[in-house]
PDB file of C-alpha atoms and ligand atoms in Angstrom:
ATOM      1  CA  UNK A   1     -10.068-103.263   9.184  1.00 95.00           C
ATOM      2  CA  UNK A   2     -11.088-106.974   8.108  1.00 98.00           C
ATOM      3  CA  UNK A   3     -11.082-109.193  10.995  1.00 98.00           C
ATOM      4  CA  UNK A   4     -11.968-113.036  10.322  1.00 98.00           C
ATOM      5  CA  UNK A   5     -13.916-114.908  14.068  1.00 98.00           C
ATOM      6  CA  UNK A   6     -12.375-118.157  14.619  1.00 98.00           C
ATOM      7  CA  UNK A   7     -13.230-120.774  17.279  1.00 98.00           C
ATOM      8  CA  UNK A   8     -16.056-123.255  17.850  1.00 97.00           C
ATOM      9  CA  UNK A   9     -19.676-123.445  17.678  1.00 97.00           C
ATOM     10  CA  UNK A  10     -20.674-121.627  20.448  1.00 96.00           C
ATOM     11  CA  UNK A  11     -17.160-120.090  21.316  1.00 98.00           C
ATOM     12  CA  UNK A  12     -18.673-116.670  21.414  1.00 97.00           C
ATOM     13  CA  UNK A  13     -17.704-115.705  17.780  1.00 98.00           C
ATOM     14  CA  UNK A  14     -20.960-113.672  17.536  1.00 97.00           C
ATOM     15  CA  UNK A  15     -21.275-111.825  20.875  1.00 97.00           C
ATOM     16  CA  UNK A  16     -17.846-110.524  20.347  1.00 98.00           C
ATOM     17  CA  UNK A  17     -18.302-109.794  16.600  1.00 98.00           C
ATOM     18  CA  UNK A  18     -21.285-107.466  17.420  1.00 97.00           C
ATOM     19  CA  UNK A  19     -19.411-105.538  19.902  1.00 97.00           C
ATOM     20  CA  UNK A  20     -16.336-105.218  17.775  1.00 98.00           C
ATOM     21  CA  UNK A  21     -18.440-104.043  14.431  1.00 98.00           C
ATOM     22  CA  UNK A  22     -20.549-101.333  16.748  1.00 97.00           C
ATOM     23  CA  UNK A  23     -17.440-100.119  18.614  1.00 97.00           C
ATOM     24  CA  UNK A  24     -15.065 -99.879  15.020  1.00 97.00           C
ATOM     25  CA  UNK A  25     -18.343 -99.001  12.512  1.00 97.00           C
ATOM     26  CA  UNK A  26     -17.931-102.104  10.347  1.00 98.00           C
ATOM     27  CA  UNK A  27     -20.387-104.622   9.388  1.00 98.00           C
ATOM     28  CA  UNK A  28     -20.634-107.587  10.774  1.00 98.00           C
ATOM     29  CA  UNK A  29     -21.092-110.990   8.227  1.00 98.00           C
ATOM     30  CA  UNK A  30     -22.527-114.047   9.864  1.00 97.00           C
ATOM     31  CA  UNK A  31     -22.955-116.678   7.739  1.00 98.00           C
ATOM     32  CA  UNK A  32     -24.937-118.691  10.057  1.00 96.00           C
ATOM     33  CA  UNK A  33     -27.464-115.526  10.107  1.00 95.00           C
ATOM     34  CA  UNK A  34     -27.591-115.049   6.131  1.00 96.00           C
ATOM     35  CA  UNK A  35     -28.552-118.867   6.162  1.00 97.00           C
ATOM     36  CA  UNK A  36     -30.756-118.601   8.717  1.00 95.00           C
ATOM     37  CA  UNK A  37     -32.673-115.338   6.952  1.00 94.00           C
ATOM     38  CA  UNK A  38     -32.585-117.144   4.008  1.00 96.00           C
ATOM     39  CA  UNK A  39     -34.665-120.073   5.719  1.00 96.00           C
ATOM     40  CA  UNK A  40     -36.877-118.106   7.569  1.00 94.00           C
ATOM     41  CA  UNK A  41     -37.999-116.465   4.145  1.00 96.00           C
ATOM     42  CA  UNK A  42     -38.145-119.623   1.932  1.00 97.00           C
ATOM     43  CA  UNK A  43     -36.074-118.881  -0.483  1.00 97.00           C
ATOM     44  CA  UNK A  44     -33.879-121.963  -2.573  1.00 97.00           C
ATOM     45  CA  UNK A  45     -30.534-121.373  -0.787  1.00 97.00           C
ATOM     46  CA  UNK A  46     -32.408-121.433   2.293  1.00 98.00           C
ATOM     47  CA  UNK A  47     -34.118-124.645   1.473  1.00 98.00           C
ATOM     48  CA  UNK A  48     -30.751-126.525   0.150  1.00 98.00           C
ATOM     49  CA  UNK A  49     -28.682-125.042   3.322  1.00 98.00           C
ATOM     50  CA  UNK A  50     -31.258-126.126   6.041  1.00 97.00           C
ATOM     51  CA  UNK A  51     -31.056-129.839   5.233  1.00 97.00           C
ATOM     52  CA  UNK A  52     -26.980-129.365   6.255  1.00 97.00           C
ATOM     53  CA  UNK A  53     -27.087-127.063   8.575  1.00 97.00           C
ATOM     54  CA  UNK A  54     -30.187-129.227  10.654  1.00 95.00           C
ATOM     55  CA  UNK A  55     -27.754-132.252  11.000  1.00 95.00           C
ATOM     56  CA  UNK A  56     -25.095-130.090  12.500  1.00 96.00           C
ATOM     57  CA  UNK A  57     -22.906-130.930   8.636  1.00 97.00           C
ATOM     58  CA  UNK A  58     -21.722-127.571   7.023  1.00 98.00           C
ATOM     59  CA  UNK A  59     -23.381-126.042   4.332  1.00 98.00           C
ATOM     60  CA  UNK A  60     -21.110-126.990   0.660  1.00 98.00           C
ATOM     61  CA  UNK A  61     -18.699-124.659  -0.219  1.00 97.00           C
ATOM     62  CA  UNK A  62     -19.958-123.786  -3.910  1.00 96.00           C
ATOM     63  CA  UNK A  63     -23.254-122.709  -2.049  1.00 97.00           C
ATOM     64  CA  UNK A  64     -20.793-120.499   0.570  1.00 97.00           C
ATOM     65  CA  UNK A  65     -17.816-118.375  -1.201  1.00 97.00           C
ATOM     66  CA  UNK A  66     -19.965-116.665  -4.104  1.00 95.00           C
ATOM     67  CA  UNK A  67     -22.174-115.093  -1.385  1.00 96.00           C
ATOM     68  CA  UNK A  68     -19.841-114.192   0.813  1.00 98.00           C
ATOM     69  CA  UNK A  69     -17.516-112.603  -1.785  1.00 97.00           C
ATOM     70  CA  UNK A  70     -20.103-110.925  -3.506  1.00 96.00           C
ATOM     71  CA  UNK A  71     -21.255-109.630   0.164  1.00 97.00           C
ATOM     72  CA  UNK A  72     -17.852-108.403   0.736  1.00 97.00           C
ATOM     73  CA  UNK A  73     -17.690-106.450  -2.534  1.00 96.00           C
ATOM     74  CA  UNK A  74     -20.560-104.107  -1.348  1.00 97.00           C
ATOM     75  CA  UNK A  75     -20.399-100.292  -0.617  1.00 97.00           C
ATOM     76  CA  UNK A  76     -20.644-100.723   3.001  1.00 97.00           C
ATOM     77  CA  UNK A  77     -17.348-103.315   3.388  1.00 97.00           C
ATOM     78  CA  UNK A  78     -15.478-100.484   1.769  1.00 95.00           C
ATOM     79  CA  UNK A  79     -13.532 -99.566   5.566  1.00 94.00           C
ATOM     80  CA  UNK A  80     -13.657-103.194   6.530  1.00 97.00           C
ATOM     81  CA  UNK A  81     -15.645-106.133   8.155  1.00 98.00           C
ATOM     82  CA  UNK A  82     -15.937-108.982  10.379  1.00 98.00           C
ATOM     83  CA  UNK A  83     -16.275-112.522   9.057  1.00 98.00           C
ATOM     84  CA  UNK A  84     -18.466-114.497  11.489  1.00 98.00           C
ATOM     85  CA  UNK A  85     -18.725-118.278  10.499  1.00 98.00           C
ATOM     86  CA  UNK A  86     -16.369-117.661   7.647  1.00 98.00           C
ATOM     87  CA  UNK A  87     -14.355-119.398   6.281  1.00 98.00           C
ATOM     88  CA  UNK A  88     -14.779-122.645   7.692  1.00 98.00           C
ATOM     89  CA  UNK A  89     -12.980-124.655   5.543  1.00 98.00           C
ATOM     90  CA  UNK A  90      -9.745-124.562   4.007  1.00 98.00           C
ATOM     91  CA  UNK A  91     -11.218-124.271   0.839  1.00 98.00           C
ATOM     92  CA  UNK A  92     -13.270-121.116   2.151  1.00 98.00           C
ATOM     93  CA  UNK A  93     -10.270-120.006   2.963  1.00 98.00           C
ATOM     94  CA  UNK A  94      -8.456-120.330  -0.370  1.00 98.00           C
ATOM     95  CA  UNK A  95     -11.529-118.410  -1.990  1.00 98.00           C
ATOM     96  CA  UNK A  96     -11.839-115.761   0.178  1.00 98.00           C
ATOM     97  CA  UNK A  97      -7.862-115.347  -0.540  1.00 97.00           C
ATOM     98  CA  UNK A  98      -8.246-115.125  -4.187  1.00 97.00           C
ATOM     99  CA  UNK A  99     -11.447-113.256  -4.175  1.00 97.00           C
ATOM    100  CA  UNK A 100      -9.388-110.642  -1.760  1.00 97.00           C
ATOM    101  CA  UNK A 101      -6.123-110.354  -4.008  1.00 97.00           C
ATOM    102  CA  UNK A 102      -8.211-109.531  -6.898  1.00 96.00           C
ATOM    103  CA  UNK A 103      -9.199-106.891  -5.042  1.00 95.00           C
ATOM    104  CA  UNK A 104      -5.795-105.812  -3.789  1.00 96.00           C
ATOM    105  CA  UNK A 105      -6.893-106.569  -0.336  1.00 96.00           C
ATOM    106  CA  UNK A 106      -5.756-108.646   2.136  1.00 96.00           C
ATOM    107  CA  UNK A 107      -7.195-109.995   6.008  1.00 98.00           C
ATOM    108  CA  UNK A 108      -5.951-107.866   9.097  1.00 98.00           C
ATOM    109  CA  UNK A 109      -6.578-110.377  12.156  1.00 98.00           C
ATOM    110  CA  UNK A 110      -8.055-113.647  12.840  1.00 98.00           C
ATOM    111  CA  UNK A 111      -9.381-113.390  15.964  1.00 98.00           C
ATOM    112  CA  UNK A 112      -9.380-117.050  17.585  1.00 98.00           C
ATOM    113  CA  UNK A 113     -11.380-117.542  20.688  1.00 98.00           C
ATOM    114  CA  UNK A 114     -10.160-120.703  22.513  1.00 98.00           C
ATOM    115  CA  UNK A 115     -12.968-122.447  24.352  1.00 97.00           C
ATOM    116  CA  UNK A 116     -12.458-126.130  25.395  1.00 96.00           C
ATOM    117  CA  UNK A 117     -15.219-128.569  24.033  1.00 94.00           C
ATOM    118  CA  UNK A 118     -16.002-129.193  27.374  1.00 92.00           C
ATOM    119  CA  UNK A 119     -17.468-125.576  27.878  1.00 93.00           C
ATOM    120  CA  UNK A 120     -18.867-125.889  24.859  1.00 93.00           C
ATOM    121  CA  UNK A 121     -21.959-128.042  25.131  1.00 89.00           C
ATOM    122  CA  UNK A 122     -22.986-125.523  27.970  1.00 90.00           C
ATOM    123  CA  UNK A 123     -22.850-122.689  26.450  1.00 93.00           C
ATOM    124  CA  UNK A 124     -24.853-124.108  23.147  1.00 94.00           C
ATOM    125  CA  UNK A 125     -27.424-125.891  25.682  1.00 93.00           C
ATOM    126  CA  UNK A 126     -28.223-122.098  27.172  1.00 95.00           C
ATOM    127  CA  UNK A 127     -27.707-120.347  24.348  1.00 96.00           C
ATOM    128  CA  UNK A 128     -30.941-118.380  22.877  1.00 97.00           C
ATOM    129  CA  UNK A 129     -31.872-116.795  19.807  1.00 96.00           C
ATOM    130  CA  UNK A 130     -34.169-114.220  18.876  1.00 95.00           C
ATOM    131  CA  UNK A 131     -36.171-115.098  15.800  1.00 89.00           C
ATOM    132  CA  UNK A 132     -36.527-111.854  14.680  1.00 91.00           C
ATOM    133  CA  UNK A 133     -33.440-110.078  15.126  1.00 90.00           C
ATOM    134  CA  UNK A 134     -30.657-112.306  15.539  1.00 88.00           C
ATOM    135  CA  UNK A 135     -29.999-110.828  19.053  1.00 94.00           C
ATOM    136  CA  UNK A 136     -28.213-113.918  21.369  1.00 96.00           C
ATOM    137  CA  UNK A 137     -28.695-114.600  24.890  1.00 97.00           C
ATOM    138  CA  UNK A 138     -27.613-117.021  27.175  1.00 97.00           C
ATOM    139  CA  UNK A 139     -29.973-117.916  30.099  1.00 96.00           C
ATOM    140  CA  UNK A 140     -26.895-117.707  32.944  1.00 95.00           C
ATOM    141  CA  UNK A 141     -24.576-115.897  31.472  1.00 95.00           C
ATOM    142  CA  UNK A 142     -26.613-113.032  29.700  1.00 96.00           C
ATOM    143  CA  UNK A 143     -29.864-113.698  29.943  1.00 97.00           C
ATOM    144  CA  UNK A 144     -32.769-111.209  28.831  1.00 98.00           C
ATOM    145  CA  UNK A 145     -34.363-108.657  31.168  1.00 98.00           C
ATOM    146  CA  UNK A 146     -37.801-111.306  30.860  1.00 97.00           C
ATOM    147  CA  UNK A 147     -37.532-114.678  30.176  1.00 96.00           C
ATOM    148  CA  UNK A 148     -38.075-115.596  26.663  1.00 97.00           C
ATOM    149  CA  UNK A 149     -38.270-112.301  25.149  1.00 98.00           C
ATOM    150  CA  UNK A 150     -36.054-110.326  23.168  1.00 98.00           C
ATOM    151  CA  UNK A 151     -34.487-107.065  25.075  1.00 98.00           C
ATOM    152  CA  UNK A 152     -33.832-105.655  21.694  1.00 96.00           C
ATOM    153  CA  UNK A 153     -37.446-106.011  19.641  1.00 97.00           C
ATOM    154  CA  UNK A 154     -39.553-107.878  21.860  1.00 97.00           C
ATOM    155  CA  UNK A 155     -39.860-111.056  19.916  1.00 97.00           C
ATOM    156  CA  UNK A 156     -39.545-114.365  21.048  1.00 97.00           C
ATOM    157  CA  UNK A 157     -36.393-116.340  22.069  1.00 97.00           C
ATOM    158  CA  UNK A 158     -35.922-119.803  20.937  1.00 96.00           C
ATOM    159  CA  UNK A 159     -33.378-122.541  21.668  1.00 95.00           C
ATOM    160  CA  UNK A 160     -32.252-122.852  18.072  1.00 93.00           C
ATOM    161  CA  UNK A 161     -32.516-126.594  16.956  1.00 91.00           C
ATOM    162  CA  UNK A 162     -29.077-127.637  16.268  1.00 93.00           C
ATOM    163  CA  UNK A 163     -28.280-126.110  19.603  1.00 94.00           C
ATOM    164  CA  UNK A 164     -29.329-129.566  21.045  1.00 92.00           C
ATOM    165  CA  UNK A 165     -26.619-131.393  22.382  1.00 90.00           C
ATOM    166  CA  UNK A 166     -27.029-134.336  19.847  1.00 89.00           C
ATOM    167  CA  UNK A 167     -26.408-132.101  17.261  1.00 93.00           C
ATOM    168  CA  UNK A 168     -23.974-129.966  19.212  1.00 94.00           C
ATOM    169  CA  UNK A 169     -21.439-132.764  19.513  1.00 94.00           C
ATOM    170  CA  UNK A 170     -21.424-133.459  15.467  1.00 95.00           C
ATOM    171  CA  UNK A 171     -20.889-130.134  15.101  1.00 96.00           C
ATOM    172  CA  UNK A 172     -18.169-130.250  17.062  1.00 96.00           C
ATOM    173  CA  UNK A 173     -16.647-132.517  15.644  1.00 97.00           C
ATOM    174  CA  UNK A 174     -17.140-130.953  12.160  1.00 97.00           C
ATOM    175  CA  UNK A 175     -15.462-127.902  13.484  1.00 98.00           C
ATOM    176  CA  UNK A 176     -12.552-130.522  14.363  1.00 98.00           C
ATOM    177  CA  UNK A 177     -12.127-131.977  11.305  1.00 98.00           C
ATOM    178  CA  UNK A 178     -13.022-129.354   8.707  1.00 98.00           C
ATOM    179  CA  UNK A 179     -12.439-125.604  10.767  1.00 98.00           C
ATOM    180  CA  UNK A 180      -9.669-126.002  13.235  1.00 98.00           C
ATOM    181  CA  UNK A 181      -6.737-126.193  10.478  1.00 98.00           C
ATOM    182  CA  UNK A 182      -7.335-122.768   9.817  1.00 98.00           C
ATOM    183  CA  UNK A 183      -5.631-121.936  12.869  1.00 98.00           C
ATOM    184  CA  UNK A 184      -2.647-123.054  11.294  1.00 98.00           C
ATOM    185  CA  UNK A 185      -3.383-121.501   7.864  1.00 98.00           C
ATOM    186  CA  UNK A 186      -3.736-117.755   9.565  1.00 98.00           C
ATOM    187  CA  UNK A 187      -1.169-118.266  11.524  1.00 98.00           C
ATOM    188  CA  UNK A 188       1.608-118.970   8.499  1.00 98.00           C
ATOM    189  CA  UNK A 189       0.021-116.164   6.988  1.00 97.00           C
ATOM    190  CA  UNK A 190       0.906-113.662   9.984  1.00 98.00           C
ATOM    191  CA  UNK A 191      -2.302-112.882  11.341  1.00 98.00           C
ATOM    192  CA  UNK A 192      -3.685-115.577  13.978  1.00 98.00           C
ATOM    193  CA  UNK A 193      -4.549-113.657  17.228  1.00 98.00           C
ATOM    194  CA  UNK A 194      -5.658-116.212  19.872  1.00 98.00           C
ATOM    195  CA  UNK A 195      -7.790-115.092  23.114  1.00 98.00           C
ATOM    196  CA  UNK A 196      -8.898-116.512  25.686  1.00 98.00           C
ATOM    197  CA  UNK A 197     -12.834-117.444  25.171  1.00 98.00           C
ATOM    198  CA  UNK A 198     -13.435-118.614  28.545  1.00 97.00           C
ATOM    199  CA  UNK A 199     -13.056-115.403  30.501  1.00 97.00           C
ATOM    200  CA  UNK A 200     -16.037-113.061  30.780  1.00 97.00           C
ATOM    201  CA  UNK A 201     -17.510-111.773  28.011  1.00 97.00           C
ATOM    202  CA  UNK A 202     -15.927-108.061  28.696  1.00 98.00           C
ATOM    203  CA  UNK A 203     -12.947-109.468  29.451  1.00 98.00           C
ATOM    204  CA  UNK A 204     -13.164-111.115  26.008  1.00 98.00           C
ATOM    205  CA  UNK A 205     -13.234-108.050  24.280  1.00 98.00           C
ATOM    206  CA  UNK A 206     -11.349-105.937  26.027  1.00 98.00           C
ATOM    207  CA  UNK A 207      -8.513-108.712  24.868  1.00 98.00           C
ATOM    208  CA  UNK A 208      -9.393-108.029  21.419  1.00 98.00           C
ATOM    209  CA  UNK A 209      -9.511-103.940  21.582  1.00 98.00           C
ATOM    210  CA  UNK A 210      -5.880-104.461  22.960  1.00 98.00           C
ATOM    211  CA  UNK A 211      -5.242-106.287  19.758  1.00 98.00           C
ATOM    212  CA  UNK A 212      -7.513-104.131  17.319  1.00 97.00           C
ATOM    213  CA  UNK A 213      -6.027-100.701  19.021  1.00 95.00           C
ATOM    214  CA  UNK A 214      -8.613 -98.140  20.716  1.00 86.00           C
TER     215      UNK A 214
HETATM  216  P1  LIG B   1     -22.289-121.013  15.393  1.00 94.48           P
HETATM  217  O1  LIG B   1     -22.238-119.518  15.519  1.00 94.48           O
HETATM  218  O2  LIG B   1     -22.939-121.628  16.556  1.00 94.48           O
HETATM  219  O3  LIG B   1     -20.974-121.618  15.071  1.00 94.48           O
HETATM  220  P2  LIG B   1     -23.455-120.455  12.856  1.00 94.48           P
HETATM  221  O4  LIG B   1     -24.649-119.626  13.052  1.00 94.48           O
HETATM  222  O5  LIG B   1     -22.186-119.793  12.478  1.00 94.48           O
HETATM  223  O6  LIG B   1     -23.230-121.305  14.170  1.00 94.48           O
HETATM  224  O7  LIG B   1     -23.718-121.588  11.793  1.00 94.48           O
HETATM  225  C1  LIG B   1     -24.835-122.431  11.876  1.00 94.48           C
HETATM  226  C2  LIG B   1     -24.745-123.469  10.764  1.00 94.48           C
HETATM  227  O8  LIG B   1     -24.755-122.792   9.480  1.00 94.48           O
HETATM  228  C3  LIG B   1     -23.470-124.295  10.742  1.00 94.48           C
HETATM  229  O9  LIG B   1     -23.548-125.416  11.616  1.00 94.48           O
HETATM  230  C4  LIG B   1     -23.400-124.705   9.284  1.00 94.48           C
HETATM  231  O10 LIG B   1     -24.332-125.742   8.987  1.00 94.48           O
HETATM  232  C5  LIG B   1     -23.915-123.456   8.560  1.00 94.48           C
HETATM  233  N1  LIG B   1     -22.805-122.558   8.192  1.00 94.48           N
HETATM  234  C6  LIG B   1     -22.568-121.313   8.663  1.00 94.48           C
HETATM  235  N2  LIG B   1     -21.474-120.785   8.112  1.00 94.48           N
HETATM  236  C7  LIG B   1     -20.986-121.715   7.248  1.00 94.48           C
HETATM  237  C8  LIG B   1     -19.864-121.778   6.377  1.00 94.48           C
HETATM  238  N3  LIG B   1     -18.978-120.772   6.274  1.00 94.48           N
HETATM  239  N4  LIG B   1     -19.688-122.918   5.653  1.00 94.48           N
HETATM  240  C9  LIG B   1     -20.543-123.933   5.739  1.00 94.48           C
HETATM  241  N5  LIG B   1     -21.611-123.951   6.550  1.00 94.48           N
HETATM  242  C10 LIG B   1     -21.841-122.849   7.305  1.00 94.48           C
HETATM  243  P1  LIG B   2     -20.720-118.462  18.387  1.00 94.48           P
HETATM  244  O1  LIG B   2     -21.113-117.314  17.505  1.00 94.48           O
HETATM  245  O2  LIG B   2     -19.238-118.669  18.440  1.00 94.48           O
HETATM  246  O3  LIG B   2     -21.450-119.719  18.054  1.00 94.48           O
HETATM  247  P2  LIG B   2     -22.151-117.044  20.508  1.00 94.48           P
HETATM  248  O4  LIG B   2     -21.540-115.683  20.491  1.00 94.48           O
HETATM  249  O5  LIG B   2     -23.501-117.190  19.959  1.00 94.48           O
HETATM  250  O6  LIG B   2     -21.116-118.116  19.879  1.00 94.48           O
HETATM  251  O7  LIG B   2     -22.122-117.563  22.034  1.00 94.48           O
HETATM  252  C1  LIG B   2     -22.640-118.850  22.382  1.00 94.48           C
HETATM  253  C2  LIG B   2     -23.405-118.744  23.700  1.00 94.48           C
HETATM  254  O8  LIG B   2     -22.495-118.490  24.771  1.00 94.48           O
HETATM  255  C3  LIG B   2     -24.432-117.602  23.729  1.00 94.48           C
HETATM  256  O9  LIG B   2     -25.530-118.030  24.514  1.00 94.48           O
HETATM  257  C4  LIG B   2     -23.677-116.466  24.409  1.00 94.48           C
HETATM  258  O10 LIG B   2     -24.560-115.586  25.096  1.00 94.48           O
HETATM  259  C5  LIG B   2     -22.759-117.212  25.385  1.00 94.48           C
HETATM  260  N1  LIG B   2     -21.454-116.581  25.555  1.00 94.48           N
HETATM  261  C6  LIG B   2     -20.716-115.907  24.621  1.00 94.48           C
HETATM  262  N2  LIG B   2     -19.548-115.468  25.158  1.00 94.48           N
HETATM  263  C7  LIG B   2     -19.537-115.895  26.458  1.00 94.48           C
HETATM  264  C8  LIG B   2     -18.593-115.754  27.547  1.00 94.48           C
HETATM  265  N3  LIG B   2     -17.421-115.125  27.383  1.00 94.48           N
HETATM  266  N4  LIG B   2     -18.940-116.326  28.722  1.00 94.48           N
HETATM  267  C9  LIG B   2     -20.106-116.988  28.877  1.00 94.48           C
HETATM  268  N5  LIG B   2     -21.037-117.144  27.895  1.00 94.48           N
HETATM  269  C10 LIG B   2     -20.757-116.606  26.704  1.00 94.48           C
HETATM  270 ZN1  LIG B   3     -34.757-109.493  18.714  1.00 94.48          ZN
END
């Protein structure tokens, strides 16, 4: 099963692609996260992504698609995956598409979630992250058993820095510009599935088991 997340920032893209890839055994591939690990350990792409990703701009493409198809092309994406943060750009797209018919392969579902902008700054504003494990809270809406610390390893929780709502609005608009046409793009090619990102987060994914199939 390979499942693409669409929707923006802060949507819930990576709450739901956790549950799905523990519930059908397949990995889940956050972009965002393999940036972020890449940061925190000082490497070159981490170095050349941060100064992007810190003023809410997307990381270039030609530093994106190699990874992500090499990632894909591993023994463990052999019965599937979830894309989480890719693509996000039409280009993305188109490389991910030839990288996948070389293969003989081909995308199952992309799973929209629709969240109005105007939920959006709200749920980036409480949004926390752990810095060790990659867990996500948010402080109404799932917040951890103690404040500040990770339920999962016990590290810290921060408020990640382009979760601030100046940067939260160019990102926004980013996704605008550059992420929301593939909406139409999976949707010629048969396999746009749109849910509602607004309900609760169970709710949210019992929507997409009813499209995935127990
Ligand atoms: P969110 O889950 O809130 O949408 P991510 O963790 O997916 O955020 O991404 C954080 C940042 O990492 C993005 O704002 C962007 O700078 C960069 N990034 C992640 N995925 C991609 C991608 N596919 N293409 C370009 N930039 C990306
Ligand atoms: P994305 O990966 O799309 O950027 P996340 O999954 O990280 O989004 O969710 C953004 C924030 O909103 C997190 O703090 C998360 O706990 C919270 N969240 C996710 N889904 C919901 C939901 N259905 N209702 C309320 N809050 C949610
Ligand atoms: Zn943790």
């Amino acid at each position: 099963m390979k499942i693409i997340m669409l929707g923006a920032p802060g949507a819930g893209k990576g709450t739901q692609a956790k549950k799905i890839a523990e519930k059908y055994s397949v990995p889940h591939i956050s972009t965002g996260d393999i940036f972020r690990a890449n940061i925190k350990n000082g490497t070159e792409l981490g170095t050349k992504a941060k100064a992007y990703m810190d003023q809410g701009l997307l990381v270039p493409d030609e530093l994106t698609c190699d990874l992500v198809v090499d990632r894909i092309q591993q023994k463990d994406c052999e019965n599937g995956y979830i894309l989480d943060g890719f693509p996000r750009t039409i280009p993305q797209a188109e490389a991910l598409d030839r990288a996948l018919k070389a293969m003989g392969e081909k995308i199952d579902y992309a799973i929209n979630v629709d969240v109005p902008d105007s939920s959006i700054v709200n749920r980036m504003s409480g949004r926390r992250a752990c810095t060790s494990c990659g867990a996500t809270y948010h402080i109404v809406y799932n917040a951890p058993r103690a404040e500040g610390v990770c339920d999962a390893c016990g590290e810290k929780l921060i408020l990640r820095e382009d979760d601030k709502p100046e940067t939260v609005q160019k990102r926004l608009s980013v996704y605008h510009e550059q992420t929301q046409p593939l909406i139409d793009y999976y949707e010629a090619a048969g396999v746009l599935k749109t849910v509602d990102g607004t309900a609760d987060m169970e709710d949210v994914f019992a929507a997409i088991v009813h499209i995935l199939g127990e």
